[in-house]
mmCIF file of C-alpha atoms and ligand atoms in Angstrom:
data_model
loop_
_atom_site.group_PDB
_atom_site.id
_atom_site.type_symbol
_atom_site.label_atom_id
_atom_site.label_comp_id
_atom_site.label_asym_id
_atom_site.label_seq_id
_atom_site.Cartn_x
_atom_site.Cartn_y
_atom_site.Cartn_z
ATOM 1 C CA UNK A 1 5.692 -22.086 8.431
ATOM 2 C CA UNK A 2 7.363 -24.902 10.364
ATOM 3 C CA UNK A 3 8.553 -26.355 7.076
ATOM 4 C CA UNK A 4 10.296 -23.072 6.263
ATOM 5 C CA UNK A 5 11.888 -23.103 9.657
ATOM 6 C CA UNK A 6 13.009 -26.727 9.196
ATOM 7 C CA UNK A 7 14.624 -25.943 5.856
ATOM 8 C CA UNK A 8 16.559 -23.086 7.365
ATOM 9 C CA UNK A 9 20.331 -23.079 7.331
ATOM 10 C CA UNK A 10 20.876 -24.076 10.964
ATOM 11 C CA UNK A 11 20.555 -27.527 12.465
ATOM 12 C CA UNK A 12 18.449 -26.105 15.258
ATOM 13 C CA UNK A 13 15.482 -25.624 12.901
ATOM 14 C CA UNK A 14 15.227 -29.324 12.107
ATOM 15 C CA UNK A 15 14.018 -30.309 15.507
ATOM 16 C CA UNK A 16 10.322 -30.939 15.728
ATOM 17 C CA UNK A 17 10.130 -29.918 19.323
ATOM 18 C CA UNK A 18 12.476 -27.079 19.608
ATOM 19 C CA UNK A 19 11.965 -26.605 23.317
ATOM 20 C CA UNK A 20 13.151 -29.951 24.442
ATOM 21 C CA UNK A 21 16.773 -30.714 25.069
ATOM 22 C CA UNK A 22 17.786 -27.336 23.675
ATOM 23 C CA UNK A 23 19.848 -24.662 25.328
ATOM 24 C CA UNK A 24 17.967 -21.532 26.279
ATOM 25 C CA UNK A 25 19.959 -19.594 23.683
ATOM 26 C CA UNK A 26 19.001 -22.032 20.923
ATOM 27 C CA UNK A 27 15.373 -21.803 21.939
ATOM 28 C CA UNK A 28 15.425 -18.079 21.636
ATOM 29 C CA UNK A 29 17.135 -18.291 18.193
ATOM 30 C CA UNK A 30 14.379 -20.716 17.048
ATOM 31 C CA UNK A 31 11.692 -18.378 18.371
ATOM 32 C CA UNK A 32 13.250 -15.447 16.577
ATOM 33 C CA UNK A 33 13.435 -17.462 13.303
ATOM 34 C CA UNK A 34 9.809 -18.290 13.659
ATOM 35 C CA UNK A 35 8.911 -14.638 14.132
ATOM 36 C CA UNK A 36 11.095 -13.661 11.162
ATOM 37 C CA UNK A 37 9.435 -16.144 8.841
ATOM 38 C CA UNK A 38 6.067 -15.052 9.944
ATOM 39 C CA UNK A 39 6.929 -11.444 9.278
ATOM 40 C CA UNK A 40 8.268 -12.384 5.862
ATOM 41 C CA UNK A 41 5.006 -14.072 4.945
ATOM 42 C CA UNK A 42 2.944 -11.098 6.073
ATOM 43 C CA UNK A 43 5.250 -8.744 4.167
ATOM 44 C CA UNK A 44 4.809 -10.841 1.100
ATOM 45 C CA UNK A 45 1.067 -10.649 1.299
ATOM 46 C CA UNK A 46 1.174 -6.875 1.921
ATOM 47 C CA UNK A 47 3.570 -6.370 -0.979
ATOM 48 C CA UNK A 48 1.310 -8.408 -3.255
ATOM 49 C CA UNK A 49 -1.706 -6.310 -2.353
ATOM 50 C CA UNK A 50 0.306 -3.158 -2.614
ATOM 51 C CA UNK A 51 1.560 -4.164 -6.031
ATOM 52 C CA UNK A 52 -2.069 -4.521 -7.136
ATOM 53 C CA UNK A 53 -2.901 -1.086 -5.778
ATOM 54 C CA UNK A 54 0.171 0.397 -7.428
ATOM 55 C CA UNK A 55 -1.135 -0.944 -10.726
ATOM 56 C CA UNK A 56 -4.393 0.784 -10.005
ATOM 57 C CA UNK A 57 -2.551 4.006 -9.075
ATOM 58 C CA UNK A 58 -0.502 3.985 -12.311
ATOM 59 C CA UNK A 59 -3.658 3.663 -14.378
ATOM 60 C CA UNK A 60 -5.682 6.225 -12.474
ATOM 61 C CA UNK A 61 -2.613 8.476 -12.277
ATOM 62 C CA UNK A 62 -2.359 8.310 -16.055
ATOM 63 C CA UNK A 63 -6.096 9.074 -16.169
ATOM 64 C CA UNK A 64 -5.492 12.117 -13.941
ATOM 65 C CA UNK A 65 -2.896 13.440 -16.357
ATOM 66 C CA UNK A 66 -4.661 12.645 -19.559
ATOM 67 C CA UNK A 67 -8.279 13.120 -18.490
ATOM 68 C CA UNK A 68 -10.048 14.165 -15.322
ATOM 69 C CA UNK A 69 -12.144 10.979 -14.945
ATOM 70 C CA UNK A 70 -11.055 7.773 -13.282
ATOM 71 C CA UNK A 71 -10.872 4.897 -15.653
ATOM 72 C CA UNK A 72 -10.681 1.729 -13.689
ATOM 73 C CA UNK A 73 -11.298 -0.382 -16.741
ATOM 74 C CA UNK A 74 -7.743 0.026 -18.098
ATOM 75 C CA UNK A 75 -5.016 -1.413 -15.858
ATOM 76 C CA UNK A 76 -1.551 -0.436 -16.982
ATOM 77 C CA UNK A 77 0.747 -3.440 -17.020
ATOM 78 C CA UNK A 78 3.649 -1.582 -15.614
ATOM 79 C CA UNK A 79 3.889 -0.957 -11.851
ATOM 80 C CA UNK A 80 6.806 1.343 -11.525
ATOM 81 C CA UNK A 81 6.234 2.580 -8.016
ATOM 82 C CA UNK A 82 8.598 1.340 -5.422
ATOM 83 C CA UNK A 83 6.927 0.211 -2.179
ATOM 84 C CA UNK A 84 6.991 1.139 0.575
ATOM 85 C CA UNK A 85 6.465 4.684 -0.700
ATOM 86 C CA UNK A 86 9.769 6.427 -1.000
ATOM 87 C CA UNK A 87 9.944 9.813 0.774
ATOM 88 C CA UNK A 88 11.707 12.839 -0.641
ATOM 89 C CA UNK A 89 11.167 14.954 2.448
ATOM 90 C CA UNK A 90 13.920 17.330 3.079
ATOM 91 C CA UNK A 91 15.719 16.501 -0.226
ATOM 92 C CA UNK A 92 16.699 19.872 -1.616
ATOM 93 C CA UNK A 93 19.046 20.906 -4.390
ATOM 94 C CA UNK A 94 22.696 21.619 -3.466
ATOM 95 C CA UNK A 95 23.351 24.979 -1.854
ATOM 96 C CA UNK A 96 19.810 24.968 -0.388
ATOM 97 C CA UNK A 97 20.519 28.162 1.573
ATOM 98 C CA UNK A 98 21.559 30.128 -1.486
ATOM 99 C CA UNK A 99 18.619 28.769 -3.437
ATOM 100 C CA UNK A 100 16.178 29.676 -0.609
ATOM 101 C CA UNK A 101 17.561 33.281 -0.578
ATOM 102 C CA UNK A 102 17.370 33.522 -4.333
ATOM 103 C CA UNK A 103 13.738 32.381 -4.296
ATOM 104 C CA UNK A 104 11.267 35.265 -4.642
ATOM 105 C CA UNK A 105 8.842 34.661 -1.757
ATOM 106 C CA UNK A 106 5.146 34.544 -2.622
ATOM 107 C CA UNK A 107 3.762 37.954 -1.640
ATOM 108 C CA UNK A 108 1.503 37.232 1.277
ATOM 109 C CA UNK A 109 0.253 40.811 1.527
ATOM 110 C CA UNK A 110 -3.491 41.147 1.332
ATOM 111 C CA UNK A 111 -4.266 43.207 -1.756
ATOM 112 C CA UNK A 112 -6.854 46.046 -1.525
ATOM 113 C CA UNK A 113 -10.589 45.572 -2.318
ATOM 114 C CA UNK A 114 -11.327 46.732 -5.839
ATOM 115 C CA UNK A 115 -13.943 49.534 -6.061
ATOM 116 C CA UNK A 116 -17.514 49.141 -7.305
ATOM 117 C CA UNK A 117 -20.235 46.665 -6.857
ATOM 118 C CA UNK A 118 -18.907 44.222 -9.478
ATOM 119 C CA UNK A 119 -15.466 42.747 -9.201
ATOM 120 C CA UNK A 120 -14.310 41.064 -12.402
ATOM 121 C CA UNK A 121 -11.674 38.382 -12.035
ATOM 122 C CA UNK A 122 -10.105 36.672 -14.961
ATOM 123 C CA UNK A 123 -7.710 33.726 -14.429
ATOM 124 C CA UNK A 124 -5.994 31.760 -17.127
ATOM 125 C CA UNK A 125 -4.970 28.251 -16.107
ATOM 126 C CA UNK A 126 -1.505 27.111 -17.163
ATOM 127 C CA UNK A 127 0.546 23.996 -16.730
ATOM 128 C CA UNK A 128 3.884 25.259 -15.296
ATOM 129 C CA UNK A 129 6.930 24.093 -13.396
ATOM 130 C CA UNK A 130 7.414 25.737 -10.052
ATOM 131 C CA UNK A 131 9.772 25.467 -7.155
ATOM 132 C CA UNK A 132 8.196 24.240 -3.937
ATOM 133 C CA UNK A 133 11.458 23.997 -1.888
ATOM 134 C CA UNK A 134 15.074 25.032 -2.594
ATOM 135 C CA UNK A 135 15.962 23.437 -5.940
ATOM 136 C CA UNK A 136 12.889 21.229 -5.954
ATOM 137 C CA UNK A 137 10.757 21.512 -9.090
ATOM 138 C CA UNK A 138 7.189 20.371 -9.500
ATOM 139 C CA UNK A 139 4.754 20.134 -12.474
ATOM 140 C CA UNK A 140 1.745 22.177 -11.324
ATOM 141 C CA UNK A 141 -1.591 22.954 -12.881
ATOM 142 C CA UNK A 142 -1.581 26.575 -11.897
ATOM 143 C CA UNK A 143 -4.258 29.167 -11.530
ATOM 144 C CA UNK A 144 -3.449 32.344 -13.448
ATOM 145 C CA UNK A 145 0.267 31.414 -13.947
ATOM 146 C CA UNK A 146 1.003 31.887 -10.306
ATOM 147 C CA UNK A 147 2.107 28.513 -9.478
ATOM 148 C CA UNK A 148 0.480 27.595 -6.076
ATOM 149 C CA UNK A 149 -1.421 29.102 -4.444
ATOM 150 C CA UNK A 150 -3.280 31.086 -7.069
ATOM 151 C CA UNK A 151 -3.759 34.833 -6.689
ATOM 152 C CA UNK A 152 -5.048 36.179 -3.358
ATOM 153 C CA UNK A 153 -8.514 37.694 -3.995
ATOM 154 C CA UNK A 154 -10.074 40.299 -1.841
ATOM 155 C CA UNK A 155 -13.614 41.664 -1.999
ATOM 156 C CA UNK A 156 -16.109 43.208 0.345
ATOM 157 C CA UNK A 157 -19.401 41.641 1.638
ATOM 158 C CA UNK A 158 -22.139 42.548 -0.846
ATOM 159 C CA UNK A 159 -19.880 42.811 -3.930
ATOM 160 C CA UNK A 160 -20.644 40.557 -6.867
ATOM 161 C CA UNK A 161 -17.778 38.559 -8.172
ATOM 162 C CA UNK A 162 -17.677 37.865 -11.877
ATOM 163 C CA UNK A 163 -15.284 35.013 -12.482
ATOM 164 C CA UNK A 164 -13.964 34.158 -15.905
ATOM 165 C CA UNK A 165 -11.802 31.060 -16.121
ATOM 166 C CA UNK A 166 -9.762 30.530 -19.275
ATOM 167 C CA UNK A 167 -8.273 27.098 -19.572
ATOM 168 C CA UNK A 168 -4.835 27.356 -20.983
ATOM 169 C CA UNK A 169 -3.917 23.922 -19.723
ATOM 170 C CA UNK A 170 -4.074 20.559 -21.524
ATOM 171 C CA UNK A 171 -6.951 18.929 -19.630
ATOM 172 C CA UNK A 172 -10.330 20.174 -18.322
ATOM 173 C CA UNK A 173 -10.389 22.241 -15.108
ATOM 174 C CA UNK A 174 -12.886 24.220 -13.050
ATOM 175 C CA UNK A 175 -13.091 26.595 -10.100
ATOM 176 C CA UNK A 176 -14.986 26.049 -6.929
ATOM 177 C CA UNK A 177 -15.461 29.094 -4.587
ATOM 178 C CA UNK A 178 -16.293 28.137 -1.012
ATOM 179 C CA UNK A 179 -17.475 31.699 -0.625
ATOM 180 C CA UNK A 180 -20.300 31.221 -3.149
ATOM 181 C CA UNK A 181 -23.845 30.075 -2.635
ATOM 182 C CA UNK A 182 -24.405 28.707 -6.099
ATOM 183 C CA UNK A 183 -25.339 25.532 -7.835
ATOM 184 C CA UNK A 184 -21.989 23.759 -8.302
ATOM 185 C CA UNK A 185 -23.164 21.754 -11.369
ATOM 186 C CA UNK A 186 -23.852 25.073 -13.074
ATOM 187 C CA UNK A 187 -20.996 27.285 -11.947
ATOM 188 C CA UNK A 188 -18.164 24.964 -11.014
ATOM 189 C CA UNK A 189 -18.432 23.162 -14.328
ATOM 190 C CA UNK A 190 -15.485 21.695 -16.251
ATOM 191 C CA UNK A 191 -13.842 24.059 -18.776
ATOM 192 C CA UNK A 192 -12.258 22.338 -21.702
ATOM 193 C CA UNK A 193 -8.758 23.292 -22.806
ATOM 194 C CA UNK A 194 -8.868 26.525 -24.909
ATOM 195 C CA UNK A 195 -12.321 27.495 -23.568
ATOM 196 C CA UNK A 196 -13.483 30.182 -21.229
ATOM 197 C CA UNK A 197 -16.394 30.146 -18.837
ATOM 198 C CA UNK A 198 -17.874 33.033 -16.829
ATOM 199 C CA UNK A 199 -20.176 32.975 -13.872
ATOM 200 C CA UNK A 200 -21.160 35.389 -11.097
ATOM 201 C CA UNK A 201 -21.890 35.071 -7.387
ATOM 202 C CA UNK A 202 -22.492 37.543 -4.655
ATOM 203 C CA UNK A 203 -19.988 37.562 -1.823
ATOM 204 C CA UNK A 204 -22.639 37.499 0.878
ATOM 205 C CA UNK A 205 -20.663 35.809 3.696
ATOM 206 C CA UNK A 206 -17.598 37.495 5.182
ATOM 207 C CA UNK A 207 -14.440 35.428 5.997
ATOM 208 C CA UNK A 208 -11.477 33.836 4.352
ATOM 209 C CA UNK A 209 -12.402 31.133 1.880
ATOM 210 C CA UNK A 210 -10.652 28.555 -0.114
ATOM 211 C CA UNK A 211 -11.178 28.314 -3.890
ATOM 212 C CA UNK A 212 -9.887 25.309 -5.856
ATOM 213 C CA UNK A 213 -10.327 23.271 -8.947
ATOM 214 C CA UNK A 214 -13.256 20.896 -8.449
ATOM 215 C CA UNK A 215 -12.539 18.609 -11.435
ATOM 216 C CA UNK A 216 -12.215 14.929 -10.741
ATOM 217 C CA UNK A 217 -10.186 13.518 -9.180
ATOM 218 C CA UNK A 218 -10.229 16.592 -6.962
ATOM 219 C CA UNK A 219 -7.362 15.104 -4.844
ATOM 220 C CA UNK A 220 -5.098 15.290 -7.896
ATOM 221 C CA UNK A 221 -6.154 18.753 -8.947
ATOM 222 C CA UNK A 222 -5.681 20.238 -5.572
ATOM 223 C CA UNK A 223 -2.472 18.369 -4.977
ATOM 224 C CA UNK A 224 -1.184 19.789 -8.180
ATOM 225 C CA UNK A 225 -1.477 23.294 -6.907
ATOM 226 C CA UNK A 226 -5.056 24.318 -7.938
ATOM 227 C CA UNK A 227 -6.118 26.364 -4.798
ATOM 228 C CA UNK A 228 -6.156 29.850 -3.442
ATOM 229 C CA UNK A 229 -7.773 32.118 -0.938
ATOM 230 C CA UNK A 230 -10.594 34.664 -1.248
ATOM 231 C CA UNK A 231 -10.987 37.128 1.558
ATOM 232 C CA UNK A 232 -14.380 38.663 2.002
ATOM 233 C CA UNK A 233 -14.399 41.691 4.324
ATOM 234 C CA UNK A 234 -17.463 42.091 6.493
ATOM 235 C CA UNK A 235 -19.747 45.052 5.655
ATOM 236 C CA UNK A 236 -19.103 46.279 9.166
ATOM 237 C CA UNK A 237 -15.312 46.713 9.245
ATOM 238 C CA UNK A 238 -13.159 44.656 11.520
ATOM 239 C CA UNK A 239 -10.978 46.388 14.168
ATOM 240 C CA UNK A 240 -8.143 48.128 12.454
ATOM 241 C CA UNK A 241 -5.110 46.074 11.463
ATOM 242 C CA UNK A 242 -1.761 47.537 10.528
ATOM 243 C CA UNK A 243 -0.663 44.684 8.392
ATOM 244 C CA UNK A 244 -2.672 41.900 6.723
ATOM 245 C CA UNK A 245 -1.166 38.746 5.330
ATOM 246 C CA UNK A 246 -2.631 35.746 3.761
ATOM 247 C CA UNK A 247 -1.216 32.214 4.338
ATOM 248 C CA UNK A 248 -2.403 29.202 2.340
ATOM 249 C CA UNK A 249 -1.254 25.923 3.847
ATOM 250 C CA UNK A 250 -0.877 22.856 1.691
ATOM 251 C CA UNK A 251 0.987 19.659 1.200
ATOM 252 C CA UNK A 252 2.902 18.136 -1.770
ATOM 253 C CA UNK A 253 3.245 14.516 -2.808
ATOM 254 C CA UNK A 254 6.218 13.889 -5.098
ATOM 255 C CA UNK A 255 6.930 10.983 -7.384
ATOM 256 C CA UNK A 256 10.683 11.955 -7.433
ATOM 257 C CA UNK A 257 12.911 14.393 -5.599
ATOM 258 C CA UNK A 258 12.322 17.128 -8.254
ATOM 259 C CA UNK A 259 15.929 18.138 -8.055
ATOM 260 C CA UNK A 260 16.924 17.206 -11.565
ATOM 261 C CA UNK A 261 13.671 16.435 -13.353
ATOM 262 C CA UNK A 262 10.577 18.208 -12.106
ATOM 263 C CA UNK A 263 8.479 15.942 -9.855
ATOM 264 C CA UNK A 264 4.861 15.139 -10.524
ATOM 265 C CA UNK A 265 2.033 13.854 -8.368
ATOM 266 C CA UNK A 266 2.345 10.583 -6.611
ATOM 267 C CA UNK A 267 -1.326 9.529 -6.198
ATOM 268 C CA UNK A 268 -0.494 6.709 -3.839
ATOM 269 C CA UNK A 269 1.267 9.048 -1.426
ATOM 270 C CA UNK A 270 -1.553 11.546 -1.679
ATOM 271 C CA UNK A 271 -4.014 8.812 -0.747
ATOM 272 C CA UNK A 272 -1.757 7.610 2.064
ATOM 273 C CA UNK A 273 -1.456 11.233 3.230
ATOM 274 C CA UNK A 274 2.321 11.032 3.452
ATOM 275 C CA UNK A 275 3.487 14.360 1.979
ATOM 276 C CA UNK A 276 7.122 15.060 1.022
ATOM 277 C CA UNK A 277 6.701 18.760 1.718
ATOM 278 C CA UNK A 278 4.176 20.992 3.572
ATOM 279 C CA UNK A 279 4.211 24.689 2.881
ATOM 280 C CA UNK A 280 2.735 28.089 3.463
ATOM 281 C CA UNK A 281 2.058 29.699 0.097
ATOM 282 C CA UNK A 282 3.490 26.872 -1.859
ATOM 283 C CA UNK A 283 7.268 26.851 -0.944
ATOM 284 C CA UNK A 284 8.757 25.261 2.095
ATOM 285 C CA UNK A 285 10.153 27.542 4.727
ATOM 286 C CA UNK A 286 10.054 30.667 2.407
ATOM 287 C CA UNK A 287 9.079 33.056 5.206
ATOM 288 C CA UNK A 288 11.887 31.730 7.424
ATOM 289 C CA UNK A 289 14.301 33.090 4.788
ATOM 290 C CA UNK A 290 12.066 36.032 3.892
ATOM 291 C CA UNK A 291 10.104 36.805 7.048
ATOM 292 C CA UNK A 292 6.751 38.652 7.126
ATOM 293 C CA UNK A 293 7.430 41.998 8.903
ATOM 294 C CA UNK A 294 5.803 44.361 11.318
ATOM 295 C CA UNK A 295 6.753 47.046 13.739
ATOM 296 C CA UNK A 296 6.497 46.597 17.551
ATOM 297 C CA UNK A 297 2.978 47.246 18.785
ATOM 298 C CA UNK A 298 1.357 46.873 15.436
ATOM 299 C CA UNK A 299 -1.714 44.697 14.933
ATOM 300 C CA UNK A 300 -0.898 42.008 12.324
ATOM 301 C CA UNK A 301 -3.839 40.111 10.816
ATOM 302 C CA UNK A 302 -3.212 36.710 9.414
ATOM 303 C CA UNK A 303 -5.749 35.092 7.114
ATOM 304 C CA UNK A 304 -5.080 31.396 7.048
ATOM 305 C CA UNK A 305 -6.560 28.783 4.647
ATOM 306 C CA UNK A 306 -5.786 25.103 4.812
ATOM 307 C CA UNK A 307 -5.920 24.021 1.234
ATOM 308 C CA UNK A 308 -4.900 20.424 1.917
ATOM 309 C CA UNK A 309 -5.643 18.641 -0.289
ATOM 310 C CA UNK A 310 -6.192 16.505 2.879
ATOM 311 C CA UNK A 311 -4.278 17.651 5.999
ATOM 312 C CA UNK A 312 -5.364 20.278 8.541
ATOM 313 C CA UNK A 313 -3.200 23.033 9.844
ATOM 314 C CA UNK A 314 -2.901 23.735 13.589
ATOM 315 C CA UNK A 315 -2.015 27.403 13.492
ATOM 316 C CA UNK A 316 0.082 28.813 16.166
ATOM 317 C CA UNK A 317 2.462 31.743 16.542
ATOM 318 C CA UNK A 318 5.359 30.954 18.838
ATOM 319 C CA UNK A 319 6.011 33.653 21.501
ATOM 320 C CA UNK A 320 2.617 35.221 21.522
ATOM 321 C CA UNK A 321 -1.121 34.488 21.858
ATOM 322 C CA UNK A 322 -3.880 35.363 19.490
ATOM 323 C CA UNK A 323 -5.515 38.593 20.618
ATOM 324 C CA UNK A 324 -8.438 37.758 18.315
ATOM 325 C CA UNK A 325 -9.176 34.527 16.519
ATOM 326 C CA UNK A 326 -12.090 34.325 14.147
ATOM 327 C CA UNK A 327 -12.337 30.604 14.325
ATOM 328 C CA UNK A 328 -13.487 28.676 11.240
ATOM 329 C CA UNK A 329 -13.811 32.001 9.468
ATOM 330 C CA UNK A 330 -16.901 32.949 11.516
ATOM 331 C CA UNK A 331 -16.539 36.722 11.347
ATOM 332 C CA UNK A 332 -19.509 37.422 13.619
ATOM 333 C CA UNK A 333 -17.450 36.621 16.768
ATOM 334 C CA UNK A 334 -13.848 36.135 17.760
ATOM 335 C CA UNK A 335 -12.047 34.329 20.561
ATOM 336 C CA UNK A 336 -9.550 36.080 22.917
ATOM 337 C CA UNK A 337 -6.302 34.810 24.139
ATOM 338 C CA UNK A 338 -6.139 31.473 22.351
ATOM 339 C CA UNK A 339 -2.839 29.616 21.604
ATOM 340 C CA UNK A 340 -3.559 27.248 18.673
ATOM 341 C CA UNK A 341 -6.510 26.996 16.344
ATOM 342 C CA UNK A 342 -7.211 24.131 14.024
ATOM 343 C CA UNK A 343 -7.887 25.129 10.396
ATOM 344 C CA UNK A 344 -9.457 22.220 8.714
ATOM 345 C CA UNK A 345 -8.673 21.253 5.160
ATOM 346 C CA UNK A 346 -10.948 23.305 3.121
ATOM 347 C CA UNK A 347 -11.459 25.808 5.874
ATOM 348 C CA UNK A 348 -10.064 29.139 7.000
ATOM 349 C CA UNK A 349 -9.584 31.322 10.030
ATOM 350 C CA UNK A 350 -8.483 34.875 10.766
ATOM 351 C CA UNK A 351 -6.008 35.826 13.574
ATOM 352 C CA UNK A 352 -4.813 39.063 15.105
ATOM 353 C CA UNK A 353 -1.536 39.321 16.940
ATOM 354 C CA UNK A 354 -0.166 42.523 18.593
ATOM 355 C CA UNK A 355 3.503 41.987 19.522
ATOM 356 C CA UNK A 356 5.298 44.682 21.499
ATOM 357 C CA UNK A 357 8.790 43.165 21.641
ATOM 358 C CA UNK A 358 11.292 43.154 18.911
ATOM 359 C CA UNK A 359 11.979 39.546 17.800
ATOM 360 C CA UNK A 360 11.495 36.721 15.473
ATOM 361 C CA UNK A 361 8.148 34.931 16.061
ATOM 362 C CA UNK A 362 7.662 31.610 14.166
ATOM 363 C CA UNK A 363 4.192 30.844 12.818
ATOM 364 C CA UNK A 364 3.681 27.126 12.367
ATOM 365 C CA UNK A 365 1.301 24.285 12.070
ATOM 366 C CA UNK A 366 1.765 22.917 15.578
ATOM 367 C CA UNK A 367 1.380 19.414 14.298
ATOM 368 C CA UNK A 368 5.268 19.416 14.160
ATOM 369 C CA UNK A 369 5.616 16.949 11.455
ATOM 370 C CA UNK A 370 4.382 19.817 9.211
ATOM 371 C CA UNK A 371 7.133 22.092 10.466
ATOM 372 C CA UNK A 372 9.664 19.472 9.758
ATOM 373 C CA UNK A 373 8.339 19.184 6.247
ATOM 374 C CA UNK A 374 8.414 23.041 5.688
ATOM 375 C CA UNK A 375 5.219 24.562 7.044
ATOM 376 C CA UNK A 376 6.854 27.319 9.071
ATOM 377 C CA UNK A 377 7.617 30.971 8.719
ATOM 378 C CA UNK A 378 8.789 33.958 10.731
ATOM 379 C CA UNK A 379 7.098 37.127 11.760
ATOM 380 C CA UNK A 380 9.885 39.594 12.173
ATOM 381 C CA UNK A 381 8.960 42.346 14.635
ATOM 382 C CA UNK A 382 11.108 45.323 14.354
ATOM 383 C CA UNK A 383 14.730 45.083 13.487
ATOM 384 C CA UNK A 384 15.229 41.615 14.927
ATOM 385 C CA UNK A 385 18.439 39.735 14.227
ATOM 386 C CA UNK A 386 19.350 36.100 14.413
ATOM 387 C CA UNK A 387 17.590 32.902 13.482
ATOM 388 C CA UNK A 388 14.954 30.656 15.009
ATOM 389 C CA UNK A 389 15.194 26.935 15.499
ATOM 390 C CA UNK A 390 11.418 26.234 15.078
HETATM 391 CU CU1 CU B 1 -8.052 21.290 -12.207
#
C-alpha cells in the first residue's frame, strides 16, 4: 500500500516518514491518500468476488428461465450484470400520471363464496407481460392469465377445494396452498408445460392464506408473480363488514427499467433483497390513483397477504386505528385498537376499520421504503377530494 502511495502523482507521497517535517495540511493529504488507496484495494476485492457471484447468477438465472432446477455445474462465461446493482426504482414511462390513470386497477373486491361443498378451481398458467408501474413492463409467469397476483379465491371453512392447474407456460410450475394440510410432495408437484394436474384439500382452517408456485427456485417463481390469496371464511361468521378488500403485497426485482423492453427478474437483486418496486396487488400506487372506497361509518375489512418473495409488510392505515386485527390470520381472536401489524412474508392478517369522517386514508407498509417504492394506496371515505402525500 505504501508503494502505491509512493508512486502517486504528488511529491508528498515519496516521503518514507510522512509525519516528519511536513506541514499539517500535507500530513492530512497523505492520510487521505492512504485511506483512498485502502478503499480502492477493498473495492477491488469486493468487485472480484461480486463478479464471481454475478457469473453464478447469470448461470442460475438462465437455469431459472429454462428449467426450474439450479445447475451450478455450468458457469456462463459472460457476466453482464453491472455492479453495484443498478436500481430502477421510481423509473416510470413518460406521462406517468396519465399512464397511472389509464391503468385498470386490480379489482381488490373479495368475491363471493361459491355454493356447495365442493369448490372447483381451474387455473391456466401463462407467460405474459404485465405493467407493474406506470409504463413499466415485466415478464411474469402468471396464474390464470391475471398477471400478479393471481385470482382472489374465497371459500368457507369446511368446503373442499378441487384445484386443477393447467400449465400453459414454457417451464414446469406448481401451486402450493398455505391453507391446505396435505403432503406437498404429492399435491404441490411440478406440472410440465402442456399438462394438467388436479388435487383436493379441505379448507379446514379459516383465515387469509397465500398460495404460490413452489417450483425451484421458489424465489424466482414468486418474484415472477406466481402468488395470490385464498380467503377462508370461518364457519361461525365474522362480525358484519360492509366492504371487503384483498391486498397482496409483493416486491419486484428488475434487470432493466422495463420502460422500452419488458424487464425480467434480476436474481442478484432478489437475493440482495433490493427491490425496484413494491406493490399492493402487483402495480405500484394503483390505489392512490384508483382508491378503494367506502361510505362514512361503514366497516371495511381488509385481507392482507404478504407474498414477498422475501419482505414483510407492516400494515397501517393512516388516520385511523384498527378496530379489529386478526393478527397472523388467527381468526379465533382479534386485537382491538392497534396501529400497525406486521404481516410476514408468506403470512396474512385481517383488519377492520370503521371510519366516520369523509377523507382520504392511506394504507401503507409503514416500513416507509416500501411506500417510496409503491406500496401505498388510498381508502376514500365518502366524497373526499384532494390528494395525499403519503
Ligand atoms: Cu412457477
